[in-house]
Every structure is written in C-alpha cells, then in structure tokens.
Tab-separated table of C-alpha atoms and ligand atoms in Angstrom:
chain	number	residue	atom	x	y	z
H	1	MET	CA	143.136	111.513	160.609
H	2	ALA	CA	140.838	108.842	159.225
H	3	ASP	CA	142.832	105.861	160.592
H	4	LEU	CA	142.326	103.739	157.502
H	5	THR	CA	143.293	100.132	157.021
H	6	VAL	CA	144.519	98.910	153.659
H	7	ARG	CA	143.235	95.354	153.445
H	8	LYS	CA	144.767	93.196	150.773
H	9	VAL	CA	141.735	91.290	149.549
H	10	LYS	CA	141.573	88.886	146.644
H	11	PHE	CA	138.108	87.438	146.159
H	12	GLU	CA	137.747	83.946	144.812
H	13	PHE	CA	135.144	84.219	142.076
H	14	PRO	CA	133.625	81.067	140.593
H	15	ASP	CA	133.600	80.919	136.783
H	16	GLU	CA	129.848	80.444	136.883
H	17	LEU	CA	128.475	83.401	138.801
H	18	ASP	CA	124.778	82.979	139.412
H	19	ASP	CA	124.040	85.998	141.591
H	20	VAL	CA	125.115	88.864	139.292
H	21	LEU	CA	122.167	89.047	136.900
H	22	PRO	CA	119.646	86.592	138.345
H	23	GLY	CA	116.719	88.483	136.822
H	24	VAL	CA	114.924	89.235	140.087
H	25	ASP	CA	115.470	93.004	139.796
H	26	PRO	CA	116.895	93.679	136.313
H	27	VAL	CA	117.230	97.433	136.843
H	28	GLY	CA	119.046	97.152	140.173
H	29	GLU	CA	121.211	94.268	138.956
H	30	SER	CA	122.222	95.952	135.685
H	31	TYR	CA	123.002	99.187	137.525
H	32	LEU	CA	125.465	97.411	139.817
H	33	VAL	CA	127.122	95.603	136.900
H	34	ALA	CA	127.447	98.852	134.937
H	35	PHE	CA	128.859	100.549	138.023
H	36	SER	CA	131.351	97.713	138.490
H	37	LEU	CA	132.417	98.035	134.844
H	38	THR	CA	133.467	101.651	135.430
H	39	MET	CA	135.676	100.816	138.412
H	40	PRO	CA	138.834	99.772	136.502
H	41	TYR	CA	138.816	103.252	134.913
H	42	LEU	CA	137.370	105.491	137.614
H	43	GLU	CA	139.461	104.219	140.508
H	44	PRO	CA	142.806	104.381	138.643
H	45	TYR	CA	141.812	107.933	137.686
H	46	LEU	CA	141.361	108.770	141.385
H	47	ILE	CA	144.712	107.161	142.153
H	48	ARG	CA	146.521	109.127	139.412
H	49	THR	CA	144.835	112.308	140.590
H	50	TYR	CA	145.894	111.897	144.220
H	51	ARG	CA	149.408	110.741	143.357
H	52	SER	CA	149.846	113.892	141.308
H	53	ILE	CA	148.883	116.225	144.166
H	54	LEU	CA	150.416	114.409	147.157
H	55	ASP	CA	153.312	116.861	147.294
H	56	ASP	CA	150.896	119.799	147.546
H	57	ILE	CA	149.461	118.527	150.841
H	58	THR	CA	151.110	120.237	153.791
H	59	ASP	CA	149.195	118.310	156.467
H	60	GLU	CA	151.164	115.099	157.072
H	61	ALA	CA	148.207	113.228	158.625
H	62	LEU	CA	146.073	114.021	155.589
H	63	ALA	CA	148.875	112.919	153.248
H	64	ALA	CA	148.990	109.600	155.142
H	65	ASP	CA	145.221	109.241	154.681
H	66	VAL	CA	145.643	109.866	150.961
H	67	ARG	CA	148.246	107.109	150.694
H	68	ASP	CA	145.862	104.690	152.448
H	69	PHE	CA	142.981	105.855	150.256
H	70	ILE	CA	145.105	105.039	147.204
H	71	GLY	CA	145.850	101.619	148.702
H	72	GLN	CA	142.161	100.881	149.250
H	73	GLU	CA	141.057	102.054	145.796
H	74	ALA	CA	143.780	99.935	144.178
H	75	GLN	CA	142.385	96.832	145.887
H	76	HIS	CA	138.851	97.720	144.804
H	77	PHE	CA	139.408	98.077	141.090
H	78	GLN	CA	141.585	94.976	140.826
H	79	ASN	CA	138.802	92.841	142.274
H	80	HIS	CA	136.187	94.536	140.097
H	81	ARG	CA	138.336	94.044	137.001
H	82	ARG	CA	138.587	90.316	137.697
H	83	ILE	CA	134.866	89.849	138.217
H	84	ASN	CA	134.030	92.108	135.258
H	85	THR	CA	135.999	89.779	133.001
H	86	ILE	CA	133.971	86.796	134.232
H	87	ILE	CA	130.677	88.668	133.855
H	88	LYS	CA	131.517	89.758	130.313
H	89	GLY	CA	132.521	86.201	129.496
H	90	GLN	CA	129.066	85.093	130.584
H	91	LEU	CA	127.369	87.812	128.546
H	92	GLY	CA	129.160	86.802	125.342
H	93	ASP	CA	131.415	88.562	122.844
H	94	ASP	CA	128.793	90.781	121.213
H	95	VAL	CA	127.632	92.299	124.498
H	96	ALA	CA	131.204	92.559	125.761
H	97	ASP	CA	132.224	94.410	122.580
H	98	GLU	CA	129.336	96.828	122.969
H	99	LEU	CA	130.311	97.504	126.577
H	100	GLN	CA	133.970	97.910	125.687
H	101	VAL	CA	133.178	100.929	123.499
H	102	PHE	CA	131.870	102.774	126.559
H	103	GLU	CA	134.685	101.519	128.763
H	104	ASP	CA	137.290	102.795	126.298
H	105	ARG	CA	135.527	106.139	126.066
H	106	LEU	CA	135.475	106.506	129.844
H	107	ASP	CA	139.143	105.559	130.158
H	108	ALA	CA	140.051	108.122	127.475
H	109	ASP	CA	138.049	110.803	129.287
H	110	TYR	CA	139.832	110.135	132.559
H	111	ARG	CA	143.262	110.122	130.959
H	112	ARG	CA	142.437	113.394	129.244
H	113	PHE	CA	141.232	114.898	132.534
H	114	ASN	CA	144.563	114.050	134.167
H	115	ALA	CA	146.547	115.388	131.220
H	116	GLU	CA	144.605	118.546	130.452
H	117	ARG	CA	142.371	119.639	133.308
H	118	SER	CA	143.254	121.615	136.423
H	119	ARG	CA	144.001	120.251	139.880
H	120	ARG	CA	140.760	121.839	141.042
H	121	PHE	CA	138.746	120.099	138.309
H	122	ASN	CA	140.159	116.675	139.154
H	123	LEU	CA	139.864	117.117	142.918
H	124	VAL	CA	136.245	118.184	142.670
H	125	TYR	CA	135.507	115.257	140.365
H	126	ALA	CA	137.016	112.918	142.930
H	127	GLU	CA	135.156	114.523	145.825
H	128	GLY	CA	131.881	114.552	143.896
H	129	PHE	CA	132.280	110.864	143.162
H	130	GLU	CA	133.260	110.008	146.728
H	131	ALA	CA	130.414	112.029	148.293
H	132	MET	CA	127.940	110.286	146.015
H	133	THR	CA	129.329	106.795	146.623
H	134	CYS	CA	129.350	107.410	150.367
H	135	ALA	CA	125.630	108.262	150.199
H	136	MET	CA	125.051	105.197	148.012
H	137	ALA	CA	127.068	102.903	150.304
H	138	MET	CA	125.396	104.180	153.465
H	139	THR	CA	122.001	103.634	151.854
H	140	MET	CA	122.964	100.090	150.843
H	141	PHE	CA	123.894	99.267	154.441
H	142	ASP	CA	120.746	100.836	155.882
H	143	ASP	CA	118.694	98.877	153.340
H	144	ALA	CA	120.525	95.649	154.201
H	145	ALA	CA	119.930	96.216	157.925
H	146	ALA	CA	116.229	96.668	157.103
H	147	GLY	CA	116.194	93.384	155.164
H	148	GLU	CA	116.276	94.912	151.661
H	149	GLY	CA	118.879	94.683	148.894
H	150	MET	CA	122.226	93.075	149.806
H	151	GLY	CA	121.658	89.637	151.288
H	152	ALA	CA	117.856	90.044	151.294
H	153	ASP	CA	117.292	86.850	149.316
H	154	GLY	CA	119.200	84.855	151.922
H	155	ARG	CA	122.257	84.551	149.674
H	156	PHE	CA	125.502	86.376	150.213
H	157	GLY	CA	127.656	85.187	147.353
H	158	PRO	CA	130.966	86.587	146.062
H	159	TRP	CA	129.304	89.357	144.055
H	160	GLN	CA	127.425	90.649	147.080
H	161	GLN	CA	130.467	90.164	149.299
H	162	LEU	CA	132.548	92.230	146.872
H	163	TRP	CA	130.039	95.049	147.038
H	164	ALA	CA	129.694	94.871	150.807
H	165	TRP	CA	133.475	95.076	151.285
H	166	HIS	CA	133.826	97.861	148.731
H	167	ALA	CA	130.898	99.870	150.110
H	168	ALA	CA	132.231	99.476	153.676
H	169	GLU	CA	135.651	100.825	152.672
H	170	GLU	CA	134.025	103.699	150.766
H	171	ILE	CA	132.345	104.649	154.053
H	172	GLU	CA	135.579	104.127	155.972
H	173	HIS	CA	137.529	106.522	153.707
H	174	ARG	CA	134.667	108.991	153.161
H	175	THR	CA	136.498	111.996	154.635
H	176	VAL	CA	139.664	111.817	152.536
H	177	ALA	CA	138.581	113.329	149.204
H	178	PHE	CA	136.529	115.948	151.043
H	179	ASN	CA	139.419	116.927	153.322
H	180	VAL	CA	141.855	117.171	150.422
H	181	TYR	CA	139.436	119.373	148.506
H	182	GLU	CA	138.933	121.599	151.559
H	183	HIS	CA	142.686	121.714	152.244
H	184	LEU	CA	143.737	122.619	148.694
H	185	GLU	CA	140.709	124.291	147.083
H	186	GLY	CA	137.914	124.854	149.588
H	187	ASN	CA	135.377	126.725	147.495
H	188	TRP	CA	131.847	125.518	148.311
H	189	ALA	CA	130.106	126.786	145.137
H	190	TYR	CA	132.682	125.066	142.938
H	191	ARG	CA	132.383	121.901	145.054
H	192	ALA	CA	128.628	121.782	144.537
H	193	THR	CA	128.628	122.546	140.814
H	194	GLY	CA	131.745	120.482	140.109
H	195	ALA	CA	130.334	117.496	141.981
H	196	LEU	CA	127.112	117.638	139.983
H	197	ARG	CA	129.035	117.826	136.719
H	198	ALA	CA	131.255	114.905	137.764
H	199	GLN	CA	128.315	112.766	138.819
H	200	GLY	CA	126.559	113.567	135.547
H	201	HIS	CA	129.618	112.529	133.569
H	202	PHE	CA	130.053	109.325	135.543
H	203	HIS	CA	126.411	108.364	135.387
H	204	ARG	CA	126.220	108.898	131.637
H	205	ALA	CA	128.769	106.102	131.319
H	206	VAL	CA	126.835	103.927	133.782
H	207	ASP	CA	123.598	104.670	131.951
H	208	ASN	CA	125.031	103.744	128.540
H	209	MET	CA	126.343	100.457	129.853
H	210	GLN	CA	123.203	99.725	131.844
H	211	ARG	CA	121.152	100.034	128.656
H	212	VAL	CA	123.392	97.472	126.928
H	213	LEU	CA	123.063	95.147	129.911
H	214	LEU	CA	119.284	95.535	130.097
H	215	ALA	CA	118.967	94.743	126.390
H	216	SER	CA	121.176	91.671	126.865
H	217	GLN	CA	118.652	90.421	129.440
H	218	GLY	CA	115.664	91.022	127.141
H	219	GLU	CA	114.648	94.208	128.953
H	220	PRO	CA	113.850	97.601	127.372
H	221	ARG	CA	116.992	99.633	126.654
H	222	LYS	CA	115.857	102.499	128.885
H	223	HIS	CA	117.289	105.126	131.173
H	224	HIS	CA	116.711	104.536	134.892
H	225	VAL	CA	117.324	106.692	137.916
H	226	PRO	CA	120.037	105.100	140.124
H	227	PRO	CA	118.118	102.601	142.301
H	228	TRP	CA	119.792	103.643	145.573
H	229	LEU	CA	118.307	107.149	145.209
H	230	ARG	CA	114.911	105.704	146.127
H	231	ASN	CA	115.940	105.494	149.796
H	232	GLY	CA	119.074	107.664	149.626
H	233	ARG	CA	117.823	110.852	148.015
H	234	SER	CA	117.866	113.119	151.071
H	235	ARG	CA	121.225	111.773	152.219
H	236	TYR	CA	122.601	112.443	148.736
H	237	LEU	CA	121.140	115.954	148.565
H	238	ARG	CA	122.723	116.845	151.915
H	239	THR	CA	126.176	116.359	150.346
H	240	PHE	CA	125.613	119.632	148.452
H	241	ARG	CA	125.041	121.753	151.553
H	242	PRO	CA	127.727	124.262	152.536
H	243	GLY	CA	127.982	122.587	155.961
H	244	TYR	CA	128.349	119.038	154.612
H	245	ASP	CA	130.865	117.125	156.721
H	246	PRO	CA	131.322	113.452	155.870
H	247	GLY	CA	133.207	112.943	159.136
H	248	ALA	CA	130.031	113.731	161.089
H	249	LEU	CA	127.940	111.049	159.347
H	250	GLU	CA	126.812	108.108	161.461
H	251	GLN	CA	127.695	104.779	159.897
H	252	ASN	CA	125.564	101.684	160.205
H	253	PRO	CA	127.083	99.111	162.663
H	254	LEU	CA	127.045	96.588	159.791
H	255	VAL	CA	129.988	98.459	158.238
H	256	ASP	CA	132.347	97.432	161.050
H	257	THR	CA	130.920	93.917	161.016
H	258	ILE	CA	131.815	93.566	157.344
H	259	LEU	CA	135.267	95.141	157.719
H	260	ALA	CA	136.093	92.883	160.668
H	261	GLY	CA	135.907	89.955	158.251
H	262	TYR	CA	138.902	91.171	156.262
H	263	ALA	CA	142.412	91.199	157.681
H	264	ALA	CA	144.881	93.986	156.973
F	301	FE2	FE1	136.530	102.262	145.759
F	302	FE2	FE1	136.416	105.732	147.258
C-alpha cells in the first residue's frame, strides 16, 4: 500500500505572474507551460480511466491507493487549470486561440480513448505517463538539490511551488498506475510498447503547444527534446526494463520537505 495523502491545495496565483516565461531559458520555460496546458485534459483522463476500472481491482489496499491517486490528480489539474487561464491571459487572445486548438484536440483524443479503446490500452497509457513523469519529477528534484532548475535563481514563486508540489505528489503516488497495470494486465512487452506510444502521443501535444509558446516569445518555432531528459535519460530508460519497480526507487529527501509544507 502506498499510504498516500490527499492534500487539498489551492494556490494563490497573482494576476501578474513574472516567473512563468521570464526568458532566461525559453525552451525549458515553454516546455513546462505546454506541459501544464495538457494537465486539465490528461489528468481527468486518468481519473476517468481509473474510476472505470475500480470494480475490477480485487486487492482492497490497491483500490484504496487508486482512490487516493484520483484525489491527488484532481487537485493537480484544478490548480493547473487556474494558472493556465492566467498564463493564457498574459499571452493574449491570438496565442490563446492557437493553443486552444491543440487543447481541444487532446481532450477529444482522451475522451475517444475512454469511449472506444480497451482497458489495457488506457491502463498502459496511464502507466506510461506516470512512469515518465516519475522519472521527470525525480530528475527535477535531483537537479534542484544540485542547485539547478527549480529555485536555482533564488526565487520560488507560485509557479515553481505548483510544480514542486505536483512533482512531489507524482513521486509519492508513483507505484499506483504500475501496480494496477501489473494486477490487471501484467504483460511486460505491451507495457513497454504501450508506454512508448502513450508518451509519443502526449509529447506530440506538448511539442505543438511548445512551438506556439516559443513563437509567442520571439523564438524559433522548433521541436525540442524534453529538457529533463538531459539529466534524466538513464532513469527514464530504466522504466522500460522488465524488472522496473517504481516502489524500489530512492526519492530525494527534498520530496518529503516539500510535502511537509502542505496539510492534508
Ligand atoms: Fe498529477
Ligand atoms: Fe500522476
């Protein structure tokens, strides 16, 4: 049992955010904004997926973890949705309209996946996403502990706090999607190929939106490899091994420090 805590968190975001796209690292900044823009579609998709299979889970402790996982993801996307609205307001109507096309497309994809695709397809999508975000989150914390990335410029504003809280909870609930997949499906080859396909699908949406964001900042509208892969590549690649076990991963002590700041 993962012993998860559902923390009800409502960030206070100022109307004038100055730490979202400060222009210090346009590629890294636009990646995080694009990622945030997917959250109000991706996380509700995960929630719908797990709600639909809860009755199939015969392990009561795992079912309890799934309910807590749903509770955490619901908190995440609501905070992202609120800050996304502020960010798009700052970017202006034309940029927001361009982004909305990709948001609507992603939402339609996820609704279609729930309506038309198999349990196995949706569970491997969820696990592929969760394995990837766990690698990303763990890399972000290791970078922060080494004085890079989050908080490196001496600021730790609401945007960075949102990401730190979200990344910490992604690490906290890292075993749930994996354990559900193993409990109900459990085929390694399908996990590896399905995860790759899911991550490709997700990152195409991120990439499309990142290009819009880069152009809005006067940068070339180019494809970029996800910035966290620079330091997180081997950790990410290990998620595809047959013996991958997210429960055995060591988390950075900063994760508990961050989580201690948020009450249940
Ligand atoms: Fe999340
Ligand atoms: Fe998650």
